[in-house]
Amino acid sequence: VQLQASGGGAVQAGASLKLSCAVSGRTFSTFFMGWFRQAPGKEREFVAGIAWNGGSIYYGNSVKGRFTISRVNANSTVYLQMNALKPEDTAVYYCAASPRIRTPGSVVVAGSKRYYDYWGQGTQVTVSS
């Protein structure tokens, strides 16, 4: 399974960006998909996760109300719409995939790196003040 994240860039505070993650190699429509981010010197942080049918969605507390995760199974792609960006959103953003049939059931599980088997290479997002 290969995950290719794209869409990062350098923007000013208050701007928007939309990240994409294209998945190949297995049936995307069965995966639970997640986005994480990692800032320099910090732990990798859960951003958002979405079940195979969009029926379960989870967000990290720091992005609730500003970021939206979505997916298009026909395109094998998951998206992260990021609005009202802040300098503290600066990080490398990673997409991740979990082939587990059972959905996480809680943000604690969805936010655990151990829940995911596959990871993309990351895309840099830089937000200046």
XYZ file of N, CA and C in Angstrom:
387
model
N 0.843 -1.183 0.000
C 0.000 0.000 0.000
C 0.886 1.244 0.000
N 0.570 2.167 -0.900
C 1.332 3.419 -0.976
C 0.387 4.595 -0.734
N 0.859 5.542 0.064
C 0.111 6.749 0.352
C 0.939 7.939 -0.091
N 0.336 8.808 -0.865
C 1.034 9.979 -1.392
C 0.275 11.223 -0.977
N 0.857 11.965 -0.037
C 0.248 13.211 0.429
C 0.744 14.383 -0.389
N -0.121 15.351 -0.602
C 0.240 16.547 -1.353
C -0.641 17.705 -0.912
N -0.281 18.899 -1.375
C -1.095 20.069 -1.106
C -0.550 21.011 -0.057
N 0.559 20.649 0.557
C 1.138 21.538 1.551
C 1.714 22.793 0.919
N 2.096 23.729 1.765
C 2.684 24.961 1.275
C 2.894 25.947 2.396
N 3.300 27.141 2.004
C 3.543 28.222 2.956
C 2.455 29.275 2.784
N 1.745 29.572 3.867
C 0.653 30.543 3.820
C 0.720 31.445 5.041
N -0.089 32.485 5.009
C -0.167 33.373 6.158
C -1.323 32.942 7.066
N -1.244 33.375 8.296
C -2.300 33.051 9.253
C -3.651 33.505 8.722
N -4.649 32.656 8.938
C -5.992 32.952 8.477
C -6.317 32.352 7.117
N -5.311 31.890 6.416
C -5.520 31.321 5.078
C -6.024 29.884 5.181
N -6.298 29.315 4.016
C -6.781 27.940 3.926
C -5.865 27.128 3.014
N -5.827 25.842 3.279
C -5.137 24.883 2.425
C -5.946 23.602 2.399
N -5.815 22.861 1.313
C -6.467 21.559 1.235
C -5.427 20.513 0.892
N -5.255 19.570 1.791
C -4.328 18.472 1.574
C -5.048 17.288 0.949
N -4.311 16.540 0.153
C -4.845 15.330 -0.458
C -3.917 14.167 -0.141
N -4.480 12.990 -0.082
C -3.689 11.778 0.109
C -4.267 10.709 -0.802
N -3.498 10.342 -1.801
C -3.909 9.310 -2.748
C -3.353 7.967 -2.297
N -4.199 6.960 -2.312
C -3.829 5.632 -1.833
C -3.886 4.635 -2.980
N -2.892 3.788 -3.054
C -2.870 2.743 -4.076
C -2.370 1.442 -3.474
N -2.668 0.359 -4.132
C -2.134 -0.929 -3.712
C -3.140 -1.867 -3.078
N -4.180 -1.321 -2.478
C -5.231 -2.167 -1.910
C -6.554 -1.434 -1.998
N -7.599 -2.085 -1.569
C -8.926 -1.500 -1.686
C -9.089 -0.362 -0.695
N -8.987 0.849 -1.208
C -9.053 2.052 -0.376
C -10.362 2.129 0.388
N -11.439 1.702 -0.238
C -12.761 1.919 0.345
C -12.958 1.171 1.659
N -12.090 0.228 1.997
C -12.236 -0.504 3.251
C -11.378 0.076 4.373
N -10.543 1.058 4.063
C -9.620 1.596 5.060
C -10.251 2.663 5.922
N -9.856 2.700 7.181
C -10.052 3.882 8.000
C -8.842 4.769 7.739
N -9.073 6.035 7.432
C -8.002 6.950 7.070
C -7.815 8.028 8.130
N -6.559 8.384 8.341
C -6.261 9.410 9.325
C -5.236 10.408 8.824
N -5.257 11.568 9.449
C -4.232 12.591 9.246
C -3.566 12.863 10.598
N -2.254 12.946 10.556
C -1.459 13.317 11.715
C -0.543 14.455 11.306
N 0.061 15.084 12.292
C 1.050 16.109 11.997
C 2.150 16.058 13.038
N 3.317 16.536 12.620
C 4.449 16.563 13.534
C 5.243 17.835 13.323
N 5.318 18.617 14.369
C 6.117 19.835 14.363
C 7.515 19.506 14.869
N 8.504 20.314 14.521
C 9.872 20.038 14.967
C 9.969 19.924 16.482
N 10.583 18.846 16.937
C 10.778 18.652 18.361
C 9.571 18.192 19.125
N 8.478 17.881 18.413
C 7.245 17.463 19.085
C 6.829 16.073 18.643
N 5.945 15.485 19.442
C 5.393 14.184 19.098
C 4.433 14.312 17.910
N 4.277 13.212 17.197
C 3.291 13.200 16.118
C 1.898 13.263 16.731
N 1.089 14.170 16.213
C -0.207 14.508 16.807
C -1.341 14.112 15.870
N -2.390 13.542 16.436
C -3.563 13.186 15.647
C -4.317 14.446 15.246
N -4.722 14.486 13.969
C -5.471 15.622 13.456
C -6.920 15.245 13.176
N -7.119 14.187 12.375
C -8.473 13.797 12.001
C -8.475 12.371 11.469
N -9.650 11.719 11.560
C -9.798 10.377 11.019
C -11.198 10.178 10.491
N -11.333 9.300 9.491
C -12.621 9.091 8.858
C -12.780 7.619 8.494
N -13.966 7.076 8.791
C -14.258 5.691 8.476
C -14.473 5.506 6.975
N -14.549 4.243 6.566
C -14.594 3.920 5.148
C -15.787 4.571 4.440
N -16.902 4.725 5.158
C -18.100 5.297 4.544
C -18.388 6.709 5.041
N -17.442 7.296 5.756
C -17.652 8.633 6.289
C -18.591 8.673 7.476
N -19.023 7.518 7.938
C -19.993 7.480 9.016
C -19.430 7.842 10.378
N -18.151 7.660 10.566
C -17.490 8.027 11.816
C -16.333 8.951 11.481
N -16.327 10.096 12.123
C -15.277 11.090 11.911
C -14.800 11.574 13.273
N -13.501 11.728 13.392
C -12.906 12.188 14.648
C -11.927 13.314 14.350
N -11.817 14.227 15.313
C -10.879 15.347 15.187
C -10.081 15.512 16.467
N -8.854 15.962 16.299
C -8.086 16.376 17.444
C -8.628 17.690 17.983
N -8.463 17.917 19.263
C -9.055 19.111 19.887
C -8.536 20.409 19.284
N -7.301 20.422 18.877
C -6.705 21.675 18.402
C -7.209 22.097 17.023
N -7.898 21.225 16.318
C -8.343 21.570 14.960
C -9.857 21.552 14.803
N -10.575 21.172 15.835
C -12.034 21.106 15.742
C -12.607 22.460 15.338
N -13.532 22.424 14.387
C -14.183 23.640 13.924
C -13.426 24.368 12.831
N -12.166 23.975 12.587
C -11.370 24.637 11.550
C -11.014 23.684 10.411
N -10.791 22.425 10.729
C -10.390 21.440 9.727
C -11.546 20.489 9.446
N -11.586 20.006 8.203
C -12.605 19.039 7.807
C -11.956 17.920 7.008
N -12.203 16.699 7.440
C -11.693 15.537 6.711
C -12.812 14.982 5.842
N -12.442 14.517 4.651
C -13.418 13.910 3.752
C -12.703 12.889 2.885
N -13.474 12.131 2.150
C -12.873 11.130 1.275
C -13.764 10.893 0.072
N -13.132 10.493 -1.021
C -13.841 10.072 -2.221
C -13.301 8.695 -2.576
N -14.066 7.680 -2.267
C -13.587 6.314 -2.464
C -13.341 6.002 -3.932
N -14.127 6.593 -4.805
C -13.945 6.336 -6.237
C -12.579 6.818 -6.714
N -12.029 7.812 -6.029
C -10.716 8.355 -6.388
C -9.597 7.850 -5.483
N -9.963 7.000 -4.511
C -8.981 6.480 -3.537
C -8.210 7.611 -2.880
N -8.922 8.652 -2.509
C -8.263 9.845 -1.973
C -8.999 10.333 -0.719
N -8.211 10.747 0.252
C -8.741 11.399 1.443
C -8.208 12.829 1.462
N -9.033 13.738 1.955
C -8.703 15.157 1.944
C -8.722 15.735 3.350
N -7.999 16.813 3.513
C -8.050 17.581 4.758
C -8.145 19.048 4.385
N -9.338 19.602 4.555
C -9.542 21.023 4.329
C -9.186 21.759 5.604
N -8.238 22.681 5.501
C -7.759 23.408 6.668
C -8.071 24.878 6.499
N -8.905 25.396 7.371
C -9.285 26.808 7.339
C -8.772 27.537 8.573
N -8.743 28.845 8.473
C -8.321 29.673 9.612
C -7.005 29.179 10.194
N -6.037 28.966 9.336
C -4.761 28.409 9.778
C -4.040 29.349 10.731
N -3.350 28.726 11.674
C -2.600 29.456 12.690
C -1.126 29.055 12.609
N -0.240 29.890 13.107
C 1.187 29.510 13.103
C 1.438 28.174 13.810
N 0.667 27.873 14.826
C 0.851 26.607 15.542
C 0.397 25.387 14.740
N -0.202 25.607 13.579
C -0.530 24.497 12.688
C 0.666 24.086 11.832
N 1.743 24.832 11.918
C 2.946 24.520 11.145
C 3.482 23.155 11.536
N 3.631 22.283 10.550
C 4.075 20.917 10.811
C 4.183 20.175 9.481
N 4.752 18.998 9.558
C 4.649 18.049 8.449
C 3.389 17.224 8.685
N 2.550 17.168 7.684
C 1.288 16.453 7.786
C 1.398 15.094 7.088
N 0.967 14.059 7.799
C 1.041 12.696 7.303
C -0.350 12.090 7.200
N -0.581 11.355 6.124
C -1.791 10.559 6.084
C -1.444 9.122 6.459
N -2.437 8.423 6.967
C -2.228 7.062 7.444
C -3.468 6.231 7.161
N -3.270 4.930 7.016
C -4.373 4.034 6.680
C -4.392 2.830 7.601
N -5.615 2.461 8.002
C -5.799 1.274 8.819
C -6.758 0.324 8.106
N -6.336 -0.925 7.887
C -7.199 -1.883 7.200
C -8.160 -2.630 8.129
N -8.199 -2.277 9.391
C -9.050 -2.981 10.333
C -10.517 -2.824 9.982
N -11.246 -3.910 10.050
C -12.650 -3.877 9.678
C -13.449 -3.053 10.678
N -13.149 -3.238 11.962
C -13.894 -2.514 12.989
C -13.376 -1.084 13.080
N -14.264 -0.120 13.043
C -13.867 1.284 13.164
C -13.400 1.558 14.595
N -12.655 2.627 14.812
C -12.021 2.852 16.115
C -12.995 2.903 17.291
N -14.131 3.535 17.093
C -15.098 3.620 18.183
C -14.863 4.772 19.129
N -13.688 5.368 19.086
C -13.415 6.509 19.953
C -12.258 7.300 19.366
N -12.171 8.568 19.738
C -11.074 9.400 19.259
C -9.754 8.941 19.853
N -9.812 8.306 21.007
C -8.576 7.809 21.615
C -7.950 6.732 20.731
N -8.757 5.835 20.254
C -8.245 4.768 19.384
C -7.880 5.332 18.023
N -8.758 6.166 17.467
C -8.482 6.760 16.150
C -7.214 7.584 16.183
N -6.908 8.153 17.326
C -5.735 9.003 17.452
C -4.456 8.278 17.809
N -4.538 6.981 17.946
C -3.342 6.208 18.287
C -2.570 5.837 17.041
N -1.296 6.113 17.013
C -0.478 5.763 15.840
C -0.473 4.248 15.611
N -0.648 3.479 16.670
C -0.608 2.023 16.537
C -1.814 1.467 15.787
N -2.839 2.281 15.640
C -4.037 1.824 14.928
C -3.793 1.719 13.425
N -2.755 2.390 12.941
C -2.518 2.509 11.504
C -1.346 1.647 11.064
N -1.507 1.001 9.925
C -0.454 0.144 9.395
C 0.373 0.804 8.304
N -0.206 1.786 7.640
C 0.454 2.376 6.487
C 0.522 3.901 6.647
N 1.657 4.458 6.208
C 1.891 5.894 6.357
C 2.431 6.478 5.063
N 2.017 7.716 4.800
C 2.567 8.446 3.676
C 3.841 9.159 4.068
N 4.426 9.870 3.118
C 5.736 10.492 3.324
C 5.644 11.871 3.961
N 4.477 12.460 4.006
C 4.317 13.761 4.643
C 4.396 14.919 3.666
N 3.685 15.977 4.011
C 3.729 17.208 3.234
C 3.824 18.372 4.213
N 4.694 19.323 3.910
C 4.989 20.413 4.841
C 3.936 21.514 4.736
N 3.452 21.945 5.878
C 2.568 23.112 5.968
C 3.245 24.125 6.881
N 3.416 25.327 6.363
C 4.055 26.397 7.132
C 3.125 27.599 7.164
N 2.781 28.042 8.361
C 1.874 29.164 8.530
C 2.622 30.281 9.241
N 2.708 31.417 8.592
C 3.410 32.562 9.177
C 2.404 33.560 9.744
N 2.855 34.298 10.734
C 1.965 35.260 11.402
C 2.009 36.614 10.718
